[in-house]
Coordinates of C-alpha atoms in Angstrom, one line a residue:
M1 CA 120.5 87.9 64.7
A2 CA 123.4 88.8 67.8
D3 CA 121.9 90.0 71.1
K4 CA 122.4 94.0 70.8
Q5 CA 125.1 94.6 73.8
I6 CA 124.3 97.1 76.2
S7 CA 126.9 99.9 78.1
L8 CA 126.7 99.8 81.6
P9 CA 128.7 102.2 82.1
A10 CA 126.2 105.1 79.5
K11 CA 123.3 103.4 81.1
L12 CA 124.5 105.1 84.3
I13 CA 125.3 107.9 82.9
N14 CA 121.6 108.5 81.3
G15 CA 120.2 106.8 85.1
G16 CA 122.4 110.0 87.0
V17 CA 121.1 113.0 84.6
A18 CA 117.5 112.4 84.2
G19 CA 117.3 112.0 88.0
L20 CA 119.7 115.0 88.7
I21 CA 117.1 116.8 85.8
G22 CA 113.6 115.5 87.1
V23 CA 114.8 116.1 90.9
T24 CA 115.2 120.1 90.4
C25 CA 112.0 120.9 88.5
V26 CA 109.5 118.6 91.1
F27 CA 111.5 118.7 94.5
P28 CA 108.3 121.4 96.0
I29 CA 105.8 118.8 95.2
D30 CA 108.0 116.0 96.9
L31 CA 108.9 118.3 99.9
A32 CA 104.6 119.2 100.1
K33 CA 104.1 115.2 99.8
T34 CA 106.7 113.9 102.8
R35 CA 105.0 117.4 105.3
L36 CA 101.7 116.1 104.2
Q37 CA 102.4 112.2 105.0
N38 CA 103.7 113.0 108.5
Q39 CA 101.3 115.3 109.7
Q40 CA 98.5 113.3 112.1
N41 CA 95.2 114.3 113.1
G42 CA 95.0 117.4 116.4
S43 CA 98.5 118.5 114.5
R44 CA 97.5 119.0 110.9
L45 CA 98.8 122.6 109.9
Y46 CA 98.2 122.0 106.0
T47 CA 95.2 121.6 103.9
S48 CA 96.5 120.7 100.5
M49 CA 100.1 120.3 98.8
S50 CA 99.4 124.2 97.6
D51 CA 98.1 125.7 100.9
C52 CA 101.8 123.5 102.2
L53 CA 103.6 125.3 99.5
I54 CA 102.1 128.7 100.3
K55 CA 102.9 128.6 103.6
T56 CA 106.1 127.5 103.0
I57 CA 107.5 130.5 101.4
R58 CA 105.9 132.2 103.8
S59 CA 107.4 130.9 107.2
E60 CA 110.1 129.7 105.2
G61 CA 111.1 131.8 101.8
Y62 CA 111.7 130.2 98.4
F63 CA 114.5 128.3 99.0
G64 CA 112.4 127.1 102.1
M65 CA 110.4 124.6 99.6
Y66 CA 114.5 123.2 98.6
R67 CA 115.2 122.1 102.5
G68 CA 116.6 118.5 101.6
A69 CA 117.0 118.9 98.2
A70 CA 121.2 119.0 97.7
V71 CA 120.7 115.4 99.9
N72 CA 118.6 114.7 97.2
L73 CA 120.8 115.4 94.3
T74 CA 123.8 114.6 95.8
L75 CA 122.4 110.7 95.7
V76 CA 120.1 110.2 93.3
T77 CA 122.0 110.8 91.1
P78 CA 123.9 107.0 92.0
E79 CA 120.3 106.3 92.9
K80 CA 118.4 106.9 89.3
A81 CA 121.7 105.5 87.7
I82 CA 121.0 102.1 90.1
K83 CA 117.4 101.6 88.9
L84 CA 117.8 101.9 85.4
A85 CA 120.7 100.5 83.9
A86 CA 119.6 97.8 87.0
N87 CA 116.1 97.4 84.9
D88 CA 118.3 97.4 82.0
F89 CA 120.8 94.7 82.7
F90 CA 118.1 91.9 84.2
R91 CA 115.4 92.9 80.9
H92 CA 118.3 92.2 78.9
H93 CA 119.8 88.9 80.1
L94 CA 116.3 87.8 80.8
S95 CA 116.0 87.8 76.7
K96 CA 118.8 86.4 76.0
D97 CA 116.4 82.7 76.4
G98 CA 113.6 84.2 74.2
K99 CA 110.5 86.0 74.3
L100 CA 110.6 89.2 76.9
T101 CA 107.3 87.8 78.5
L102 CA 105.5 89.8 81.2
L103 CA 106.7 87.7 84.2
K104 CA 110.6 88.0 82.7
E105 CA 109.4 92.2 82.3
M106 CA 107.8 91.8 86.3
L107 CA 110.9 89.8 87.6
A108 CA 113.5 92.4 86.0
G109 CA 111.9 95.0 87.9
C110 CA 111.9 93.5 91.0
G111 CA 116.0 93.2 90.6
A112 CA 116.3 97.1 89.5
G113 CA 113.3 97.5 92.8
T114 CA 115.9 95.4 95.0
C115 CA 119.1 97.2 94.3
Q116 CA 118.4 100.7 94.8
V117 CA 117.7 100.8 98.6
I118 CA 121.0 100.9 98.9
V119 CA 120.9 104.2 98.7
T120 CA 117.8 105.3 98.2
T121 CA 117.1 104.1 102.4
P122 CA 119.5 106.2 103.5
M123 CA 119.0 109.3 101.2
E124 CA 115.7 109.1 101.9
M125 CA 115.8 109.2 105.6
L126 CA 118.2 112.7 105.7
K127 CA 115.6 113.9 102.7
I128 CA 112.9 113.2 105.3
Q129 CA 114.9 114.8 108.5
L130 CA 115.1 117.7 106.0
Q131 CA 112.1 117.6 104.5
D132 CA 110.0 117.6 107.5
A133 CA 112.0 120.2 109.7
G134 CA 110.1 123.1 108.9
R135 CA 107.0 121.2 110.0
I136 CA 107.9 120.7 113.0
A137 CA 109.2 124.2 113.1
A138 CA 105.8 125.4 112.3
Q139 CA 103.8 123.6 114.7
R140 CA 105.3 124.3 117.4
K141 CA 104.8 128.3 116.3
L142 CA 101.6 127.7 115.7
M143 CA 100.5 125.2 118.7
P144 CA 102.8 126.2 121.3
E145 CA 100.5 125.1 123.7
S146 CA 102.3 121.1 122.5
V147 CA 105.7 122.5 123.7
P148 CA 106.8 121.6 127.3
A149 CA 107.4 124.6 129.3
G150 CA 111.2 125.4 128.7
T151 CA 112.0 123.7 126.1
V152 CA 114.6 125.2 123.3
E153 CA 113.8 125.5 120.2
P154 CA 116.4 123.2 118.2
K155 CA 118.1 124.8 114.8
S156 CA 117.7 122.6 111.9
P157 CA 120.5 119.9 111.2
T158 CA 122.9 119.8 108.0
A159 CA 122.7 117.1 106.9
M160 CA 125.9 115.9 107.6
Q161 CA 125.4 116.9 111.2
L162 CA 122.7 114.1 111.2
T163 CA 124.8 111.7 109.3
R164 CA 127.2 112.0 112.1
Q165 CA 125.0 111.9 114.7
L166 CA 123.1 108.2 113.5
L167 CA 126.9 106.7 113.1
R168 CA 127.6 108.2 116.5
E169 CA 124.8 106.9 118.4
K170 CA 123.3 103.6 115.9
G171 CA 126.0 102.7 113.0
I172 CA 125.3 102.5 109.8
A173 CA 121.7 100.6 110.7
G174 CA 121.2 104.3 111.8
L175 CA 120.7 105.8 108.1
Y176 CA 119.2 102.5 107.2
K177 CA 116.4 103.1 109.6
G178 CA 112.8 101.6 107.7
L179 CA 114.8 99.4 104.7
G180 CA 111.9 97.0 105.2
A181 CA 108.6 99.3 104.5
T182 CA 111.6 101.0 101.9
L183 CA 112.0 97.4 100.0
L184 CA 108.1 97.1 100.6
R185 CA 107.4 100.2 98.6
D186 CA 110.0 100.1 96.3
V187 CA 109.9 96.6 94.9
P188 CA 106.3 96.4 93.8
F189 CA 106.7 99.8 92.1
S190 CA 109.1 98.8 89.7
I191 CA 107.2 95.5 89.0
I192 CA 103.9 97.6 88.0
Y193 CA 106.3 100.8 86.8
F194 CA 109.0 99.1 84.0
P195 CA 107.0 96.8 82.2
L196 CA 103.7 99.0 82.1
F197 CA 106.2 101.6 80.8
A198 CA 108.3 99.0 78.0
N199 CA 104.2 98.2 77.0
L200 CA 103.1 101.8 76.7
N201 CA 106.4 102.9 74.9
N202 CA 106.2 100.0 72.9
I203 CA 103.0 101.0 71.4
G204 CA 104.5 104.4 69.4
K205 CA 107.2 102.9 68.6
R206 CA 107.7 104.2 64.3
G207 CA 108.2 100.4 63.2
K208 CA 108.4 96.9 64.8
E209 CA 112.2 98.0 65.4
G210 CA 112.6 101.6 65.2
P211 CA 112.8 103.7 68.9
A212 CA 109.7 105.8 69.9
P213 CA 109.8 109.3 69.8
F214 CA 110.5 111.3 72.8
Y215 CA 107.5 112.1 73.2
V216 CA 106.0 109.2 73.5
S217 CA 108.5 108.2 76.5
F218 CA 107.3 110.7 78.0
V219 CA 104.0 110.1 78.3
S220 CA 104.0 106.9 78.9
G221 CA 107.5 107.1 81.4
C222 CA 104.1 110.2 83.1
L223 CA 101.8 107.2 83.2
A224 CA 103.4 104.7 84.3
G225 CA 104.8 106.8 86.5
S226 CA 102.4 108.0 88.2
T227 CA 100.5 104.7 88.4
A228 CA 102.6 102.9 89.9
A229 CA 103.0 105.7 92.4
V230 CA 99.9 105.8 93.7
A231 CA 99.3 101.8 94.0
V232 CA 102.4 102.4 96.4
N233 CA 101.8 105.1 98.2
P234 CA 100.2 103.0 101.1
V235 CA 103.9 101.5 101.7
D236 CA 105.5 105.2 100.9
V237 CA 102.7 106.4 103.9
I238 CA 104.6 103.3 106.4
K239 CA 108.2 104.2 104.9
T240 CA 107.5 108.2 105.8
R241 CA 106.5 107.6 109.8
L242 CA 109.1 105.2 110.0
Q243 CA 112.2 107.3 108.6
S244 CA 110.5 110.0 110.8
L245 CA 113.3 110.6 113.8
N246 CA 111.3 114.3 114.9
R247 CA 107.7 114.7 116.0
G248 CA 104.9 116.9 118.1
S249 CA 104.6 115.7 121.4
T250 CA 100.9 114.7 120.6
E251 CA 102.1 112.8 117.6
D252 CA 102.9 108.7 117.8
T253 CA 105.4 106.6 117.2
Y254 CA 106.5 103.1 116.0
S255 CA 108.2 101.0 116.2
G256 CA 108.2 98.9 113.3
V257 CA 105.7 98.5 109.5
T258 CA 103.3 96.4 111.6
D259 CA 103.0 98.7 114.9
C260 CA 103.0 102.0 111.5
I261 CA 99.8 100.4 110.5
R262 CA 97.9 99.4 113.5
K263 CA 97.5 102.6 114.8
I264 CA 96.9 105.1 112.0
L265 CA 93.9 102.4 111.3
R266 CA 92.5 102.8 114.6
N267 CA 93.6 106.9 114.8
E268 CA 93.1 108.7 111.1
G269 CA 91.7 105.8 108.8
P270 CA 92.3 103.8 106.2
S271 CA 92.0 107.5 104.1
A272 CA 95.1 108.3 106.1
F273 CA 97.2 105.8 104.0
L274 CA 96.2 108.4 100.6
K275 CA 98.0 111.4 102.0
G276 CA 100.3 112.9 100.0
A277 CA 99.0 110.7 96.6
Y278 CA 98.0 113.4 94.6
C279 CA 101.8 114.9 95.3
R280 CA 103.4 112.1 94.6
A281 CA 101.8 111.3 91.3
L282 CA 102.1 114.5 90.8
V283 CA 106.7 114.3 91.3
I284 CA 107.3 110.8 89.5
A285 CA 105.1 111.4 87.1
P286 CA 107.5 115.1 85.4
L287 CA 110.1 112.5 87.0
F288 CA 109.8 109.3 85.3
G289 CA 109.0 110.7 82.2
I290 CA 112.1 113.1 82.1
A291 CA 114.2 110.2 83.4
Q292 CA 113.1 107.8 80.3
V293 CA 112.8 111.0 77.9
V294 CA 117.3 111.9 78.2
Y295 CA 117.4 108.6 79.0
F296 CA 116.5 107.2 74.9
L297 CA 118.2 110.3 73.7
G298 CA 121.5 108.1 75.1
V299 CA 123.0 111.1 76.3
G300 CA 125.3 108.6 78.2
E301 CA 126.4 106.7 74.8
Y302 CA 127.1 110.7 74.0
L303 CA 129.8 111.5 76.4
L304 CA 131.7 107.7 75.4
S305 CA 131.5 108.4 72.3
F306 CA 133.9 111.6 72.5
L307 CA 135.9 109.0 74.8
P308 CA 139.3 107.1 72.9
K309 CA 138.4 104.4 71.3
K310 CA 141.1 100.9 72.3
D311 CA 142.4 99.5 69.5
K312 CA 141.2 96.0 68.8

C-alpha cells in the first residue's frame, strides 16, 4: 500500500488554530504558573494558584490575568504549527522503512521539540517579562522596605518596547536568552508527549485503520500533556528564572543553568523545582487536548479544500 501523503500546509494550519484556541482557554493559569515559579523565599506573595489569580484580579483587574497574552497568541500559531507539523513530518518519514517503533517515535518527538525552540524561546522570553511585571509591582507595594529610597516605580513595558530594548542592547541573542534551558525542557517534553499520546490514542481507535473518536484524542492529549509537563517541570522552573529580567531586590540572579540549579538547591531546597507543577499540568493538559482534537478534526484540510485544484 502506498504511503499516505501528508499535507504540510494543512498541518501548519491545524497546529496554529489549535494553539490559538488552547492558549485563550488556559492563559490565566499559565500566568499563575510563571509568578509562582519566579517568587523566591523571603518574597512570597502567593500561596497557591487560586491565591495568585484572586490577588491578580484584585490588584490588576480581570484583564490582568491576560498580561502577555498578545505575545503568546501572536507567536503560539507558528510555535504550535511547527511542533505538531514537525512531529507528523518526522513520523511520516521514519515510518517509510518499516514499523514505527517506540525509538522512532521518540526520535520524531526529539526533532519536533528541537525545531519549535526557534519560536518558543523569544515567545517565552517576552511573555515571562509581561506576566511577571504585576508580581514585581505588587511586591514593591507590599514590601516597601525592599525598595531603595527614591526609586521611581517603572511603567509596565509593552512587548514591542521589550523587543526593541533587547535588540538594541543585546542583539538577536537577547531574545534567545535561556535557549539552552528551553531546549532542555522542550526536547524531553516532546520525547515523552508524542509517543505517549500516539499509543494512548491508538487504544481508542475504531478498528485497526480507523481514526480515534475526538473524545479519545482529547483525553489522550490531556493525559500525555500533563504527564510530560510534570516530568520536565524542574527545567521549566530553571528556564523561567533565567529568562526573567526584573527581580525584587532580595531575589537571586543567575548566570546560567548550573548556577541556577546550585542557588535554588542552596536557598530554597529541592522542592522549589516543583513550583508551578500543578499549574503547568493544568495548562498543558487542556492545551494539548484541545490541540489534538482540532488537529484530528482536520480543520486545515477542510479550509484548503476550498482552494482551486490544479489540473494534473
